[in-house]
Short mmCIF file of C-alpha atoms in Angstrom, two decimals:
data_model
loop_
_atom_site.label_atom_id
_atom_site.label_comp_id
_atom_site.label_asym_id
_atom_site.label_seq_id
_atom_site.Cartn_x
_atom_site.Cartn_y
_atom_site.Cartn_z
CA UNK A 25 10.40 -0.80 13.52
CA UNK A 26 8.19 -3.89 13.76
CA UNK A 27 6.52 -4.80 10.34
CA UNK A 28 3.21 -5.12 11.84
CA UNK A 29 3.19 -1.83 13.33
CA UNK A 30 4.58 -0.48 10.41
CA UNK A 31 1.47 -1.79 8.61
CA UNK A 32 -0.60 -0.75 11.46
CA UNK A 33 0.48 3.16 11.18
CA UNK A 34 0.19 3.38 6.92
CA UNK A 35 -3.10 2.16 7.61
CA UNK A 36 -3.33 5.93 8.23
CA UNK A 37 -3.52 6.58 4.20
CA UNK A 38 -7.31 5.88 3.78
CA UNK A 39 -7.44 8.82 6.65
CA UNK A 40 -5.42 11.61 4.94
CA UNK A 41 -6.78 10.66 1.47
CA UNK A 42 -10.72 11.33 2.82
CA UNK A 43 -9.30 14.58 4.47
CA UNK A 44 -7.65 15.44 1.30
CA UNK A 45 -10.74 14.54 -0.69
CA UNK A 46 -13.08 17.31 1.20
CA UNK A 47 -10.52 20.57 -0.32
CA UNK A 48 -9.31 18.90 -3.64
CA UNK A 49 -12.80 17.07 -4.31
CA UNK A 50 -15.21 18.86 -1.89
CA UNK A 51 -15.94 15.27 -0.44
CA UNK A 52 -17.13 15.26 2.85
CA UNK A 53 -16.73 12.81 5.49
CA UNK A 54 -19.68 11.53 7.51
CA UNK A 55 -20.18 11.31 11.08
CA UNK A 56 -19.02 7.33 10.85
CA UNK A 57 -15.84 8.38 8.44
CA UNK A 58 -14.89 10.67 11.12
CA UNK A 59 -14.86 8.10 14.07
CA UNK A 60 -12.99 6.13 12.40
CA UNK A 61 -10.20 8.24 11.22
CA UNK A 62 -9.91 9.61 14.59
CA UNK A 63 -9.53 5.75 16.20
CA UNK A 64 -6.82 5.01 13.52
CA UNK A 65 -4.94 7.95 14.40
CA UNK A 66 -5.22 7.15 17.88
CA UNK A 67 -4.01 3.63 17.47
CA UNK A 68 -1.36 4.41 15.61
CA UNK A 69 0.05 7.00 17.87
CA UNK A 70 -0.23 5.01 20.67
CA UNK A 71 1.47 2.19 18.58
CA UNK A 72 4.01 4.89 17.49
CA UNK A 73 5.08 5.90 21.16
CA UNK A 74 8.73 5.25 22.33
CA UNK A 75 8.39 3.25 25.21
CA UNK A 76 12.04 3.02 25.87
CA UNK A 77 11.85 5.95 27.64
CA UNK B 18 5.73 10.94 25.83
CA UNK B 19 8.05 10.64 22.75
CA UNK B 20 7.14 8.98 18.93
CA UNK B 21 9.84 7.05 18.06
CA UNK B 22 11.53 8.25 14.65
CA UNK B 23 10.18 6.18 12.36
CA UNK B 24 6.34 7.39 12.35
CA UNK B 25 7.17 10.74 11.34
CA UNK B 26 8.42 9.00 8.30
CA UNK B 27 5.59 6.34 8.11
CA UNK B 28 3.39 9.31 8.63
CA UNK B 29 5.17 10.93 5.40
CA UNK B 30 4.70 7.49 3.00
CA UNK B 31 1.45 7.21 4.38
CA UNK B 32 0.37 11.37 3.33
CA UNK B 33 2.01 10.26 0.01
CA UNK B 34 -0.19 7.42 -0.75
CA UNK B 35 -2.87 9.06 0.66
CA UNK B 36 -2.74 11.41 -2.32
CA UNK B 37 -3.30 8.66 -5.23
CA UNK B 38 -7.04 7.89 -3.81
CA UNK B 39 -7.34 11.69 -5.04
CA UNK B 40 -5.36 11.14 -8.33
CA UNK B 41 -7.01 8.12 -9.50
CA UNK B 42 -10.63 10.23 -9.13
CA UNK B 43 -9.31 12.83 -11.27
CA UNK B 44 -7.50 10.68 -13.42
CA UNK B 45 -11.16 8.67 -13.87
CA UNK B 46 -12.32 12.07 -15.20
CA UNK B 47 -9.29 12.06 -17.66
CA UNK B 48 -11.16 8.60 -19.19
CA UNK B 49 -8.24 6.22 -17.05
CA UNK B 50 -9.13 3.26 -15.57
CA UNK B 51 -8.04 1.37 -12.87
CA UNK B 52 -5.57 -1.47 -14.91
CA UNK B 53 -4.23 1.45 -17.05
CA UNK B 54 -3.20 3.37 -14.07
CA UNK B 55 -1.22 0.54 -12.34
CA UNK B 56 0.24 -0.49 -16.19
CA UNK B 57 1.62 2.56 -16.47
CA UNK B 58 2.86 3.07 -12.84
CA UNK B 59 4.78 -0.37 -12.91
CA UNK B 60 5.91 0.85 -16.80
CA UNK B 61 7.49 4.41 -15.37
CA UNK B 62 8.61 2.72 -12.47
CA UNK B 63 10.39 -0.15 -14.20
CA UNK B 64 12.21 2.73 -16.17
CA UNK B 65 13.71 5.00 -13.04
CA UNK B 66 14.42 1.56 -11.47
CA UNK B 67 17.26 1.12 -13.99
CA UNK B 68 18.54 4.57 -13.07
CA UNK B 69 18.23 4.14 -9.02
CA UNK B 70 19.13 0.61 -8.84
CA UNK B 71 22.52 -1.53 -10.35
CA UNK B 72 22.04 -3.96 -12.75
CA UNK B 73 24.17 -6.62 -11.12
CA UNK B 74 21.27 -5.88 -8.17
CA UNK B 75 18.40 -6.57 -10.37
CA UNK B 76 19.64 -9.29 -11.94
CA UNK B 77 18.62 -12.14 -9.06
CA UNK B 78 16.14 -14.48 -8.41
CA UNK B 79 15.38 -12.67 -5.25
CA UNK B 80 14.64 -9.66 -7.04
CA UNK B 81 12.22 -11.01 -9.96
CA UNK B 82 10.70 -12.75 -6.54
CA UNK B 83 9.76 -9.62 -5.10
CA UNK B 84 8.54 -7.65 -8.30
CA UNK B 85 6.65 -10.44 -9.03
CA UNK B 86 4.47 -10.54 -5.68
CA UNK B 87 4.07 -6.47 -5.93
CA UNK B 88 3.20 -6.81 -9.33
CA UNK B 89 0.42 -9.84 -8.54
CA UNK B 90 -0.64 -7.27 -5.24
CA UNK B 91 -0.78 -4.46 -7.69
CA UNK B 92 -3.07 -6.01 -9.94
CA UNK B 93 -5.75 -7.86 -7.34
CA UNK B 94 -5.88 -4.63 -5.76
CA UNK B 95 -6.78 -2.92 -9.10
CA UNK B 96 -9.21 -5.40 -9.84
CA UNK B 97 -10.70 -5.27 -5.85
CA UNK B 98 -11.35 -1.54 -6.89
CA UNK B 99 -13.34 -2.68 -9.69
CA UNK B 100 -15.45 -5.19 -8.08
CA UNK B 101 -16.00 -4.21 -4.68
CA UNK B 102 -15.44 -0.30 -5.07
CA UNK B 103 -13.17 2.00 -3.60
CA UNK B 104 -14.40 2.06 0.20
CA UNK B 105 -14.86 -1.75 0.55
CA UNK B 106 -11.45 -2.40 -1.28
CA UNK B 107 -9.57 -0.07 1.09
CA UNK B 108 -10.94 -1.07 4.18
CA UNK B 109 -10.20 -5.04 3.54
CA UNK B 110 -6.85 -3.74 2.28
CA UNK B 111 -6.22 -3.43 5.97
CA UNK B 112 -6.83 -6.75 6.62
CA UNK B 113 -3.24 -6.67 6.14
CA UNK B 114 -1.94 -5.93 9.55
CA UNK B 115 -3.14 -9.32 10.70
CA UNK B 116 -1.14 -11.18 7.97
CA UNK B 117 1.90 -9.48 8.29
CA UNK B 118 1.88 -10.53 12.07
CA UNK B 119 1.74 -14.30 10.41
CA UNK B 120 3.95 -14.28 7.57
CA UNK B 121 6.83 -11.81 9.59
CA UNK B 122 6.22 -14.67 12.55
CA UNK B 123 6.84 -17.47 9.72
CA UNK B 124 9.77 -16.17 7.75
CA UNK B 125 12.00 -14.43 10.66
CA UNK B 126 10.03 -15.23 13.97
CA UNK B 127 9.03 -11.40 15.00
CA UNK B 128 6.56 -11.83 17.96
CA UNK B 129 2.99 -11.54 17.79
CA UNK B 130 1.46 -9.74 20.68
CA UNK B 131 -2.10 -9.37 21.83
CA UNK B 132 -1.35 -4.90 21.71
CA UNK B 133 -0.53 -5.68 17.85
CA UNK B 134 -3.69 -8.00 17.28
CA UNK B 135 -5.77 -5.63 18.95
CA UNK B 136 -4.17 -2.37 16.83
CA UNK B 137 -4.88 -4.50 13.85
CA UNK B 138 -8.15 -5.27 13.99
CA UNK B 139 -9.55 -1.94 15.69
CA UNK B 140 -7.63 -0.62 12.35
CA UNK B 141 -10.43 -2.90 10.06
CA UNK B 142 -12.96 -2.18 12.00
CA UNK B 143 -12.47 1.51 12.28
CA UNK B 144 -12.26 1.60 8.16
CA UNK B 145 -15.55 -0.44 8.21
CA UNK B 146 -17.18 2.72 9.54
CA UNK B 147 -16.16 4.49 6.57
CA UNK B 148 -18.53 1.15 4.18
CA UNK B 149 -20.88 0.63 6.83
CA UNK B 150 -22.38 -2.57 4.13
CA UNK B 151 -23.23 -6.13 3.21
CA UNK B 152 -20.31 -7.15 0.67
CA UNK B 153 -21.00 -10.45 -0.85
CA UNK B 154 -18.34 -13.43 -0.39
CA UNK B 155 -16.23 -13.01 -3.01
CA UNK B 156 -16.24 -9.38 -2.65
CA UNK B 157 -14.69 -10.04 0.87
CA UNK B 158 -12.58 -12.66 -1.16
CA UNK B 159 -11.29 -10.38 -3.40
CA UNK B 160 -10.46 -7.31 -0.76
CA UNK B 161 -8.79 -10.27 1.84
CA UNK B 162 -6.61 -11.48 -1.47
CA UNK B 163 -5.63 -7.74 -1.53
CA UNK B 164 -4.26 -7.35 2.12
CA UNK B 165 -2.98 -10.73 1.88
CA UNK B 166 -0.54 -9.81 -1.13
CA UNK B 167 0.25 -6.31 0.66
CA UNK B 168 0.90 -8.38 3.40
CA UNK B 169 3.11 -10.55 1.22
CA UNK B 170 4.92 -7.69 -0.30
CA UNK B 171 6.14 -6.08 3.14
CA UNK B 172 7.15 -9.40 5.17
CA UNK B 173 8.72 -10.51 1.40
CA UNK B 174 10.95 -7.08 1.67
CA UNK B 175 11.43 -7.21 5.33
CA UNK B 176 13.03 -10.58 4.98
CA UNK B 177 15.17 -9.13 1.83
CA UNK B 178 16.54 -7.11 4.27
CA UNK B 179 17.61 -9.30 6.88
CA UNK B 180 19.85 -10.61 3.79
CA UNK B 181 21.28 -7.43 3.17
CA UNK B 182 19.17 -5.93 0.43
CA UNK B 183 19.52 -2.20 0.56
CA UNK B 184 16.05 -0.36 0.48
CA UNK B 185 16.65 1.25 -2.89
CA UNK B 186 17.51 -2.26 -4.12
CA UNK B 187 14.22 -3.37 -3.20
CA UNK B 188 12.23 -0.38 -4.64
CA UNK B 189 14.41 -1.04 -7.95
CA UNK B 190 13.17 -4.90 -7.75
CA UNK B 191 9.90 -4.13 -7.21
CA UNK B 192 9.45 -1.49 -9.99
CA UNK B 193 11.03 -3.08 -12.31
CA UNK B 194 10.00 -7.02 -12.01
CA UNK B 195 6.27 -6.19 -11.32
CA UNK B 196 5.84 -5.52 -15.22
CA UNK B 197 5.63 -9.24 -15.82
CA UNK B 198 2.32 -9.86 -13.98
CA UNK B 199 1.01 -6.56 -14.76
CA UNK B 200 2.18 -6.45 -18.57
CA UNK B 201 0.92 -10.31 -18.95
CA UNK B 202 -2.86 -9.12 -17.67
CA UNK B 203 -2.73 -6.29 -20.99
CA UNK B 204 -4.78 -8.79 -22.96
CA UNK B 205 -7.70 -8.64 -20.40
CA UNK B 206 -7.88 -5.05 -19.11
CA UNK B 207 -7.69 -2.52 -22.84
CA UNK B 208 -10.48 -0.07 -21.71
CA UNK B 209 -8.88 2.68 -20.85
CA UNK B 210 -5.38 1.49 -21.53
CA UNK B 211 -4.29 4.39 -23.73
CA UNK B 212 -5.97 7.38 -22.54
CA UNK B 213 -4.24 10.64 -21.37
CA UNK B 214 -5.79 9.45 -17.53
CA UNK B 215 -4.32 6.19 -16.96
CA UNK B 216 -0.67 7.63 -18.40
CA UNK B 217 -0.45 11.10 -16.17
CA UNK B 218 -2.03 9.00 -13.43
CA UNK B 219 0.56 6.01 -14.25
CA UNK B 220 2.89 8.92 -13.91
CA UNK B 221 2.10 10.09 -10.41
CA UNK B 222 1.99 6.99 -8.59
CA UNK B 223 5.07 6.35 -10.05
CA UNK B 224 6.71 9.23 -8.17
CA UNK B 225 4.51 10.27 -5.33
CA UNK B 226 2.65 6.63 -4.96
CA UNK B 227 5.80 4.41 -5.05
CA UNK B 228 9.00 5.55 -5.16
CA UNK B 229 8.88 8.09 -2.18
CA UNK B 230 6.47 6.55 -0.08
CA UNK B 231 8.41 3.67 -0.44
CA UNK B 232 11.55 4.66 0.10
CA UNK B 233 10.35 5.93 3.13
CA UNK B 234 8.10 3.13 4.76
CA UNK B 235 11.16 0.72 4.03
CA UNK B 236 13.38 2.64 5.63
CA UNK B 237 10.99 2.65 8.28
CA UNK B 238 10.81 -1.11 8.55
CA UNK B 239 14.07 -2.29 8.23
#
């Protein structure tokens, strides 16, 4: 896989550690928090997408 | 509409590391500190990496190389978390997207592309939501040093293995050569060096932080 996109798609560990922080630490994420995990998973599924087929 | 086969594994590494935001709060609690949790990390890791790795492997400039630049990442992203606190320090972490396109460009010629740009900076700007301030100049400094070194530390590996590094190799190198720059900085970071926090939390990130995500993301990228 590309490096880039590699990097682009771990960028999805600040994203499951605030999701993991609301059980384990009763943290919860803000409106704001939210937006933005939801446009890094979006960007890096449609970075993740086979396109050979 | 198919993902191809490495993000389920990127996804994995990245769930992994995800965890040691959560460890390094409860380790806090446990009296650790930020330099005492990456000491003892690069300490336990530098001990498997004897076990998973051959000597003759270890033994080369191009290994000491690449422990060296995760050991220099390791610590300006311990002391980022110090001076700019956690949000600000992992949102310019991701400022690393945008120097791996350089560096991977500079050392083996992979293509820069206006989709990757694009990925890579709605990336920083979608973390920014989760700062949402005003970080002084050499905060920003300090978090841009930090993707710039993570940056360094993937294209470094990347180009390893167009050499024919294997990826355990290069988790071995890593671990094990990244106690020089940490163990030199001792001197300046003691608080918190020997409490029960920073040596279970050293612990963890040794296993779930580094070697398995690791493993995984390399695999990923080679």
């Amino acid at each position: 896989m590309d490096s880039t996109i590699a990097t682009i798609i771990s960028a999805l560990e600040p994203v499951f550690t605030t999701l993991l922080a609301y059980p384990i630490l009763g943290q919860y994420l803000t409106p704001p928090e939210i937006l933005g995990a939801i446009l890094i998973l979006v960007s890096s599924i449609w970075l993740g997408i086979d396109r050979r087929t | 509409m198919r993902l191809t086969s490495g993000f389920r594994d990127l996804m994995i590494a990245s769930l992994l590391w995800g965890t040691i935001g959560i460890a390094v709060q409860l380790a806090y609690r446990d009296g650790g500190s930020s330099y005492g949790i990456v000491f003892y990390r690069s300490l336990f890791s530098a001990i498997l990496s004897i076990f998973i790795t051959g000597k003759s492997k270890l033994l080369t400039v191009k290994a000491v190389a690449l422990g060296v630049i995760a050991g220099i990442f390791y610590e300006i992203y311990a002391f980022t978390i110090i001076y700019d606190g956690a949000p600000l320090s992992s949102f310019l972490l991701y400022t690393a997207p945008l120097f791996v396109s350089i560096f991977a460009f500079s050392l083996f010629g992979e293509k820069i592309t206006v989709t990757k740009l694009l990925a890579s900076l709605l990336v920083v700007g979608s973390l920014y939501l989760s700062y949402l301030g005003t970080p002084s100049i050499l905060q920003v400094l300090w978090g841009v040093a930090s993707g710039a070194s993570y940056a360094a530390l993937i294209s470094v590996s990347k180009y390893l293995q167009t050499k024919q590094v294997t990826d355990w190799d290069l988790v071995g190198a890593q671990s094990l050569w990244s106690l020089i720059p940490v163990g030199l900085a001792v001197p300046f970071f003691r608080e918190g060096l020997f409490s029960l926090g920073s040596i279970w939390g050293g612990a963890f990130l040794c296993i779930i932080g580094t070697i398995l995500p690791y493993y995984f993301s390399i695999e990923v990228s080679g």
